[in-house]
Short mmCIF file of C-alpha atoms in Angstrom, two decimals:
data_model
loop_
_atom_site.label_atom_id
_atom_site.label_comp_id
_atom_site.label_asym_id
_atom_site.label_seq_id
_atom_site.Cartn_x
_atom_site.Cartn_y
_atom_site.Cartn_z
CA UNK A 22 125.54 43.27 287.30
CA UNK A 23 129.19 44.87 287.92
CA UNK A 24 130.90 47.65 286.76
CA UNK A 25 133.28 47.54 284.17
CA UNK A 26 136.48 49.47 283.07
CA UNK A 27 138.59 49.53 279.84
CA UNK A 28 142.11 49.57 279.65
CA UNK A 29 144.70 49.93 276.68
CA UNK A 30 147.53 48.08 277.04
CA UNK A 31 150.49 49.59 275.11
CA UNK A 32 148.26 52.11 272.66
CA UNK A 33 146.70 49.14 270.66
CA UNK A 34 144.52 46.28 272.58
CA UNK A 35 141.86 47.35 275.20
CA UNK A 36 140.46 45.17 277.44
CA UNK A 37 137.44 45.66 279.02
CA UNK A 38 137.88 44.36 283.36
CA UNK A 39 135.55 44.15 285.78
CA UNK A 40 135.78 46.26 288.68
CA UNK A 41 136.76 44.00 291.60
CA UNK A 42 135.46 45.35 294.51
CA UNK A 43 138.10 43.99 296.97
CA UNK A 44 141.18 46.12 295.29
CA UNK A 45 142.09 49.27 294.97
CA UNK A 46 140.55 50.69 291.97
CA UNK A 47 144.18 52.51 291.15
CA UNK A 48 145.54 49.07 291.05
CA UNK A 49 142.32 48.20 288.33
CA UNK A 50 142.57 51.50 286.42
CA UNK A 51 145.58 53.45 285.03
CA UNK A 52 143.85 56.62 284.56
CA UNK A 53 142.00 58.44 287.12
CA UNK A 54 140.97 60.10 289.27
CA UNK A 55 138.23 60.77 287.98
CA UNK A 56 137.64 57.08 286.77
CA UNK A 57 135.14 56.33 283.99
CA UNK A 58 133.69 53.05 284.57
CA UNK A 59 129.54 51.25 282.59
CA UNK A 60 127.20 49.62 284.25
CA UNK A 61 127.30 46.38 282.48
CA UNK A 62 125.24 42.98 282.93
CA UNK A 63 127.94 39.99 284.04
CA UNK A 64 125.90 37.05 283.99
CA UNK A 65 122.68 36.29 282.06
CA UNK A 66 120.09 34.77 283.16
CA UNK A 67 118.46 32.53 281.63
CA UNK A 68 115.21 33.01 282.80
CA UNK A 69 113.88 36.71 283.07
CA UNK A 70 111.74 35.49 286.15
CA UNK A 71 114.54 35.40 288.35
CA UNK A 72 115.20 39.18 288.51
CA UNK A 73 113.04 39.63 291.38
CA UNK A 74 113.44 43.29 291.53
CA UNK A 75 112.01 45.96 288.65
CA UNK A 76 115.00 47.70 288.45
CA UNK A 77 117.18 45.19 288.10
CA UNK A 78 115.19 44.14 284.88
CA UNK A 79 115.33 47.67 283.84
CA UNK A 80 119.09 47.52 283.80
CA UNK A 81 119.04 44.12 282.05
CA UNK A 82 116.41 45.60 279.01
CA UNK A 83 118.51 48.96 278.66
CA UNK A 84 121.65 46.47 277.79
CA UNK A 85 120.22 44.52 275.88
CA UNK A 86 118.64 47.08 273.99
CA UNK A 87 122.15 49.10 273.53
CA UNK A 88 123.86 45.39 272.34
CA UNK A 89 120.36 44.88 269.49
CA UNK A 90 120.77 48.50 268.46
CA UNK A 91 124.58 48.46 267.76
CA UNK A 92 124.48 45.00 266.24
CA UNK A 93 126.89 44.14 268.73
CA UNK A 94 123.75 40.90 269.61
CA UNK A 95 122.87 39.79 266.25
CA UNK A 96 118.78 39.96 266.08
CA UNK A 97 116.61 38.49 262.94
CA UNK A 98 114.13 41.06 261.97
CA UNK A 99 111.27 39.56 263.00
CA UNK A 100 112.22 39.39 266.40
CA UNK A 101 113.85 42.86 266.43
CA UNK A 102 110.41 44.38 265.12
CA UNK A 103 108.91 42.47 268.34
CA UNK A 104 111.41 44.02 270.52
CA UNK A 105 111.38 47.97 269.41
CA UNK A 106 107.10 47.45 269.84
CA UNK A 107 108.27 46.57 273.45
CA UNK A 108 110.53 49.18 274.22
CA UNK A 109 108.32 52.14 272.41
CA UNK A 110 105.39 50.82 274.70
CA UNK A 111 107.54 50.40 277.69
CA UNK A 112 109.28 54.31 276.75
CA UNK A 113 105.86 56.07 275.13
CA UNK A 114 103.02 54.17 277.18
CA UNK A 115 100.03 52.98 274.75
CA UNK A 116 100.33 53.95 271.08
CA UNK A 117 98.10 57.23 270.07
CA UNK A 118 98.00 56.46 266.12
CA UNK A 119 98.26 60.44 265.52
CA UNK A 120 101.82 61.00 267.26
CA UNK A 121 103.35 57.78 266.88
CA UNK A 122 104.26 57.35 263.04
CA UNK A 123 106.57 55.09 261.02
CA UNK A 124 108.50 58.97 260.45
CA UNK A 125 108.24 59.39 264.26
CA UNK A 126 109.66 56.31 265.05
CA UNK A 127 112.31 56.83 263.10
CA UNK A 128 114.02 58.82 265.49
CA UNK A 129 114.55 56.20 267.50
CA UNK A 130 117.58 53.53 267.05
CA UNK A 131 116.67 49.86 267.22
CA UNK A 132 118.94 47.66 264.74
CA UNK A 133 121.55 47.92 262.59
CA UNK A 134 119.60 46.97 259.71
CA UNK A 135 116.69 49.44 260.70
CA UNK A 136 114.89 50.94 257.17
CA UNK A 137 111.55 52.42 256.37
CA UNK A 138 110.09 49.32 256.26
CA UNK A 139 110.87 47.76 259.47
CA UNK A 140 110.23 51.46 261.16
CA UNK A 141 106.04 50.86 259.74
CA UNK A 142 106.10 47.12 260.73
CA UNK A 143 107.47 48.31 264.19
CA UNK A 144 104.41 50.86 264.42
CA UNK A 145 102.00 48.11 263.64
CA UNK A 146 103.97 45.27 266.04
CA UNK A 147 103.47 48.78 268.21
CA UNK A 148 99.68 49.27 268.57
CA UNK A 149 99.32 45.45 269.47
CA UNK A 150 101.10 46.39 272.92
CA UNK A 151 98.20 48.46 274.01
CA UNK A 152 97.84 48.06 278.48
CA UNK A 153 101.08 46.99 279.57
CA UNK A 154 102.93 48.79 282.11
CA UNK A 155 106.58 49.90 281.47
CA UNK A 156 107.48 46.87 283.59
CA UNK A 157 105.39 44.55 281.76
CA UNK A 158 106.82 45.88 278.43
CA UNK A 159 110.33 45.61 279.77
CA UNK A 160 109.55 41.77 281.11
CA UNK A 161 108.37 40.62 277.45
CA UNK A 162 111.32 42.04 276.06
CA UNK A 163 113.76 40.18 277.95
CA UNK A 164 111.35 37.12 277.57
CA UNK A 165 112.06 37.29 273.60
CA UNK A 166 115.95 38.06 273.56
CA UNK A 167 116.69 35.76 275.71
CA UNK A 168 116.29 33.22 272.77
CA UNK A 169 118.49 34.88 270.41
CA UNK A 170 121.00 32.26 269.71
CA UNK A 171 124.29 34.59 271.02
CA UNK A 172 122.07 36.05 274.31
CA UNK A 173 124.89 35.84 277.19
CA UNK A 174 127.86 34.97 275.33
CA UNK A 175 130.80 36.14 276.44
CA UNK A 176 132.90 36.49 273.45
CA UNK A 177 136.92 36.29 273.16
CA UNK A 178 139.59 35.89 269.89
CA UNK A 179 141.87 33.43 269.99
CA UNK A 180 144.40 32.21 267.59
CA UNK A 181 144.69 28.32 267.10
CA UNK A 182 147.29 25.90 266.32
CA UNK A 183 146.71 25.80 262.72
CA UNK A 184 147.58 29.91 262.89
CA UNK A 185 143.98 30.70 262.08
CA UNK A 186 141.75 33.03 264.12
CA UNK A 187 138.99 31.43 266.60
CA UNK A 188 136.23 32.78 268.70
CA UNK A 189 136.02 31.26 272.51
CA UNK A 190 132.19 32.02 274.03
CA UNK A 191 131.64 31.80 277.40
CA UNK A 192 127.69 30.93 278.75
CA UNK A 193 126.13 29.36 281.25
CA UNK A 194 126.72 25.37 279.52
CA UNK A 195 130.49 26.12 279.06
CA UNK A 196 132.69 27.38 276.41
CA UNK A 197 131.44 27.66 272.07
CA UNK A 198 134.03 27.60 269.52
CA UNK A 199 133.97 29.89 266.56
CA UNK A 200 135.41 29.85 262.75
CA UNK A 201 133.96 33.14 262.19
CA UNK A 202 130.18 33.16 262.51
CA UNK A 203 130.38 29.16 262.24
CA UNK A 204 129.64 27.43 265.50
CA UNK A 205 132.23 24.81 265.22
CA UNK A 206 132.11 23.13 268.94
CA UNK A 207 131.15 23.13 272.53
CA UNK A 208 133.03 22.29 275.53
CA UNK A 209 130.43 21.74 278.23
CA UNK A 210 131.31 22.71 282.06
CA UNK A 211 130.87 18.78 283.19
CA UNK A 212 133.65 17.85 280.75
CA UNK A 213 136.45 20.30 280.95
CA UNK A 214 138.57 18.51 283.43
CA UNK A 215 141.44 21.19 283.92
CA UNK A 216 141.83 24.71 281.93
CA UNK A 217 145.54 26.47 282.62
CA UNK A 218 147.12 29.40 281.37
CA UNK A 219 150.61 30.36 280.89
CA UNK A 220 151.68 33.40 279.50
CA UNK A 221 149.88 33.85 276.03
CA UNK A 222 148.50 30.27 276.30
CA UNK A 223 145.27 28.56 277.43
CA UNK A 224 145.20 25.29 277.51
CA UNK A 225 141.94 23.23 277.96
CA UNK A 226 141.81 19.06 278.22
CA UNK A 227 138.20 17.86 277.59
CA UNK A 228 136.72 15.03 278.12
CA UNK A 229 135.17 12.41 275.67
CA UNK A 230 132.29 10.49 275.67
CA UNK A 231 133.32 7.10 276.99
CA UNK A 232 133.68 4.36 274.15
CA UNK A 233 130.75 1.58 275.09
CA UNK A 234 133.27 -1.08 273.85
CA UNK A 235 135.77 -0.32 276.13
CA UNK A 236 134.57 2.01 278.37
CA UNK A 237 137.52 4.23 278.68
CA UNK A 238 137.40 7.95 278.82
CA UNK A 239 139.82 9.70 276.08
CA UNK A 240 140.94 13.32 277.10
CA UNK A 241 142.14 15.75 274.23
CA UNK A 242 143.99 18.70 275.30
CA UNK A 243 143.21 21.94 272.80
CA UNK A 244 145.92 24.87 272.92
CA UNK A 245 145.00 28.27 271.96
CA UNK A 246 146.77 31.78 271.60
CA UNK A 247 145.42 35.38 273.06
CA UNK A 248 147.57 38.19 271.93
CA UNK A 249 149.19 39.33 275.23
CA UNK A 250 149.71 37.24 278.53
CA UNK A 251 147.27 39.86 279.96
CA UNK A 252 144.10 39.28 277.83
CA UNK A 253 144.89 35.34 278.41
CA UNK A 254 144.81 35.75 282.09
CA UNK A 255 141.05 38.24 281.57
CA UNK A 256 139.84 35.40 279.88
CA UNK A 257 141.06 32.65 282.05
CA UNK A 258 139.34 34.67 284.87
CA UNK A 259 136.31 35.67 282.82
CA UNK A 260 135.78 31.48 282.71
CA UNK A 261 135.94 30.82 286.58
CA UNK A 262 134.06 33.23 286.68
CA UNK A 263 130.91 32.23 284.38
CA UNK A 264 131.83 28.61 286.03
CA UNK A 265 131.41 29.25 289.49
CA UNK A 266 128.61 31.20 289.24
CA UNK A 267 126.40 28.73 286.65
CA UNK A 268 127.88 25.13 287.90
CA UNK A 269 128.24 26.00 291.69
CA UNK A 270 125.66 25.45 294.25
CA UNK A 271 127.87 27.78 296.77
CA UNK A 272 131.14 30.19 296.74
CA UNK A 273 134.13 27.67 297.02
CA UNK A 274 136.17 27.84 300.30
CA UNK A 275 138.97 30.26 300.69
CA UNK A 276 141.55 27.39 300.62
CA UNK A 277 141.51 24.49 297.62
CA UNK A 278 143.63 21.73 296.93
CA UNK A 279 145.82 22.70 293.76
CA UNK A 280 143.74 19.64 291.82
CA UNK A 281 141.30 22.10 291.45
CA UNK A 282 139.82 22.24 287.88
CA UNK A 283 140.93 25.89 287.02
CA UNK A 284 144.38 25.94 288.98
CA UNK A 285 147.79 26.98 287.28
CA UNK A 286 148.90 30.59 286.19
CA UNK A 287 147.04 32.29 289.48
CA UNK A 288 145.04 32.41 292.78
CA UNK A 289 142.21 34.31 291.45
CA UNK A 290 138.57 32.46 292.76
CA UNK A 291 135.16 33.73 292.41
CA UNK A 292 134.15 35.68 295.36
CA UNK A 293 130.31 36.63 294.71
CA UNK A 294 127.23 34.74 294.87
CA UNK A 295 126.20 31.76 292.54
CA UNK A 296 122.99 31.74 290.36
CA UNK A 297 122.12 29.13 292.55
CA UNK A 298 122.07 31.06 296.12
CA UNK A 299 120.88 34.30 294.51
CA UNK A 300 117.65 32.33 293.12
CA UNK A 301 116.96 30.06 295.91
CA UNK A 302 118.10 31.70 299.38
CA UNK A 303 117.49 35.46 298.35
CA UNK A 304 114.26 33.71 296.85
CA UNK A 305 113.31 32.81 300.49
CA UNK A 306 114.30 36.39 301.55
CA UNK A 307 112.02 39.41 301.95
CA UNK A 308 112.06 41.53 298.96
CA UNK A 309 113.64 45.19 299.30
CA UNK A 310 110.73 47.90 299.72
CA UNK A 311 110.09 49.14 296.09
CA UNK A 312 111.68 52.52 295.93
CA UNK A 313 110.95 54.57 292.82
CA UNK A 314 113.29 54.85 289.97
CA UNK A 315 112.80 56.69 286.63
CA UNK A 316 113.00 55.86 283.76
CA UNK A 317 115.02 57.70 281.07
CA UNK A 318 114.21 58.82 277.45
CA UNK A 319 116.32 57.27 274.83
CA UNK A 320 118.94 59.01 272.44
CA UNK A 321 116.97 60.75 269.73
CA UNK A 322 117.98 61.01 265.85
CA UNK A 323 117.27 62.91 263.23
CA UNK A 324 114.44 61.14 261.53
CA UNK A 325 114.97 59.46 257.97
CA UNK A 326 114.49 61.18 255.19
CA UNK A 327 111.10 59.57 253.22
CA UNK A 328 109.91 59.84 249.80
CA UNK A 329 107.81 62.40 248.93
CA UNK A 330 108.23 64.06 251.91
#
């Protein structure tokens, strides 16, 4: 987790930075003091498990939650009715059939698409939850978003050769394409073999499988547009980034040769912890005494108005 900031860049654009911790924060922010900054998940985990620490998958499950509610992580219905069960249990303890009401429940926000009848299909998904601790709750939500097909991805706009509009997602296997909501590609980690930026440009050359007749390796080289030089660098950085931490056993070493895979346009290098040491060497590390945290109500709404009532 990191904090982030969000800066406008000539009245139109923002862009939303993380805060690096090794720079001045008025070189990171324009405005402030006081400076306004979210507590934001950076990398997603795949597996729930490794967040050894209950508050740590407390932070995870109030993101998510915020990203389901707004629509902002698309969630089928089924598996958003499965969620809100969690988070009432996790929020109200074990249901009591006389407080906890479809017109109750209303008050709370869970998806975009949230009506009546989801709110009495929640209830019901609700009283199956009965005996599981807030932290047990919180753990079986995270179990079933982490499934949703867009959990983690880090998405950016792009404009393509052809003038038309593309989406670039960064995850933990590399980099999804977009045509609006049409997954059109994937560039995995292993076959990016050098990703640039100049300006307003990224460029990416990829590797192909290697014909079996021949047994050459093709490279294609794929050119997109970002609509200032600024957002193109975020992103560039927002890809080492999602690299190094996911494909790296350990932190690279202060100095590399300039044949490095992500090399022209900047110095910039990853300077935290890969998944890989925070799983296996914290893993072998005594845990932090469990110091006591609570838990805050969500937002409430005005509940929806019902027939007949």
């Amino acid at each position: 987790m990191n904090l982030r900031s969000v800066r406008k860049w000539k009245g139109k654009s923002e862009l939303a930075h993380w805060l690096d911790p090794l720079k001045r924060l008025t070189k990171q922010v324009p405005i402030g003091p006081p400076f306004t900054f979210r507590l934001r998940v950076k990398f997603f985990t795949s597996e729930p498990n490794n967040l050894r620490e209950e508050i740590t998958r407390y932070q995870f499950f109030l993101h998510i939650k915020q990203d389901v509610a707004t629509g902002k992580l698309g969630c089928p219905r089924k598996t958003a009715i499965d969620l809100a069960a969690f988070a009432l249990q996790s929020e109200l303890g074990d249901f009591n059939p006389e407080v906890h009401t479809p017109l109750f429940v209303s008050e709370f926000r869970f998806h975009p698409e949230q009506d009546e009848a989801m709110e009495e299909e929640i209830v019901e998904r609700y009283s199956q939850c009965k005996g599981q601790s807030p932290a047990q709750a919180e753990m079986n939500y995270l179990q079933g978003a982490k499934w949703l097909e867009m959990y983690g991805v880090d998405m950016h706009i792009v404009e393509g050769k052809d003038g038309n509009h593309y989406s670039l997602g960064l995850t933990p296997q590399g980099m999804l394409v977009f045509d609006g909501s049409q997954k059109i590609g994937l560039f995995f980690w292993e076959k990016i073999q050098r990703l640039d930026f100049r300006s307003k440009k990224l460029t990416l050359v990829v590797e192909e499988e290697a014909d079996q007749a021949c047994g050459e390796v093709q490279l294609h080289t794929f050119v997109f547009s970002l609509v200032s030089s600024k957002a193109c660098k975020h992103l560039w950085k927002c890809a080492v980034e999602q690299h190094s931490f996911f494909r790296l056993k350990v932190r690279s070493a202060p100095r590399q040769s300039r044949s490095q895979l992500f090399r022209l346009g900047s110095t910039f290098r990853y300077r935290g912890r890969t998944e890989y040491e925070t799983v296996n060497k914290e893993g072998q590390r005594p845990r932090r005494s469990a110091s006591a945290f609570e838990r805050r109500p969500s937002q409430r709404y005005e509940g929806m108005i019902r027939k007949g009532i």
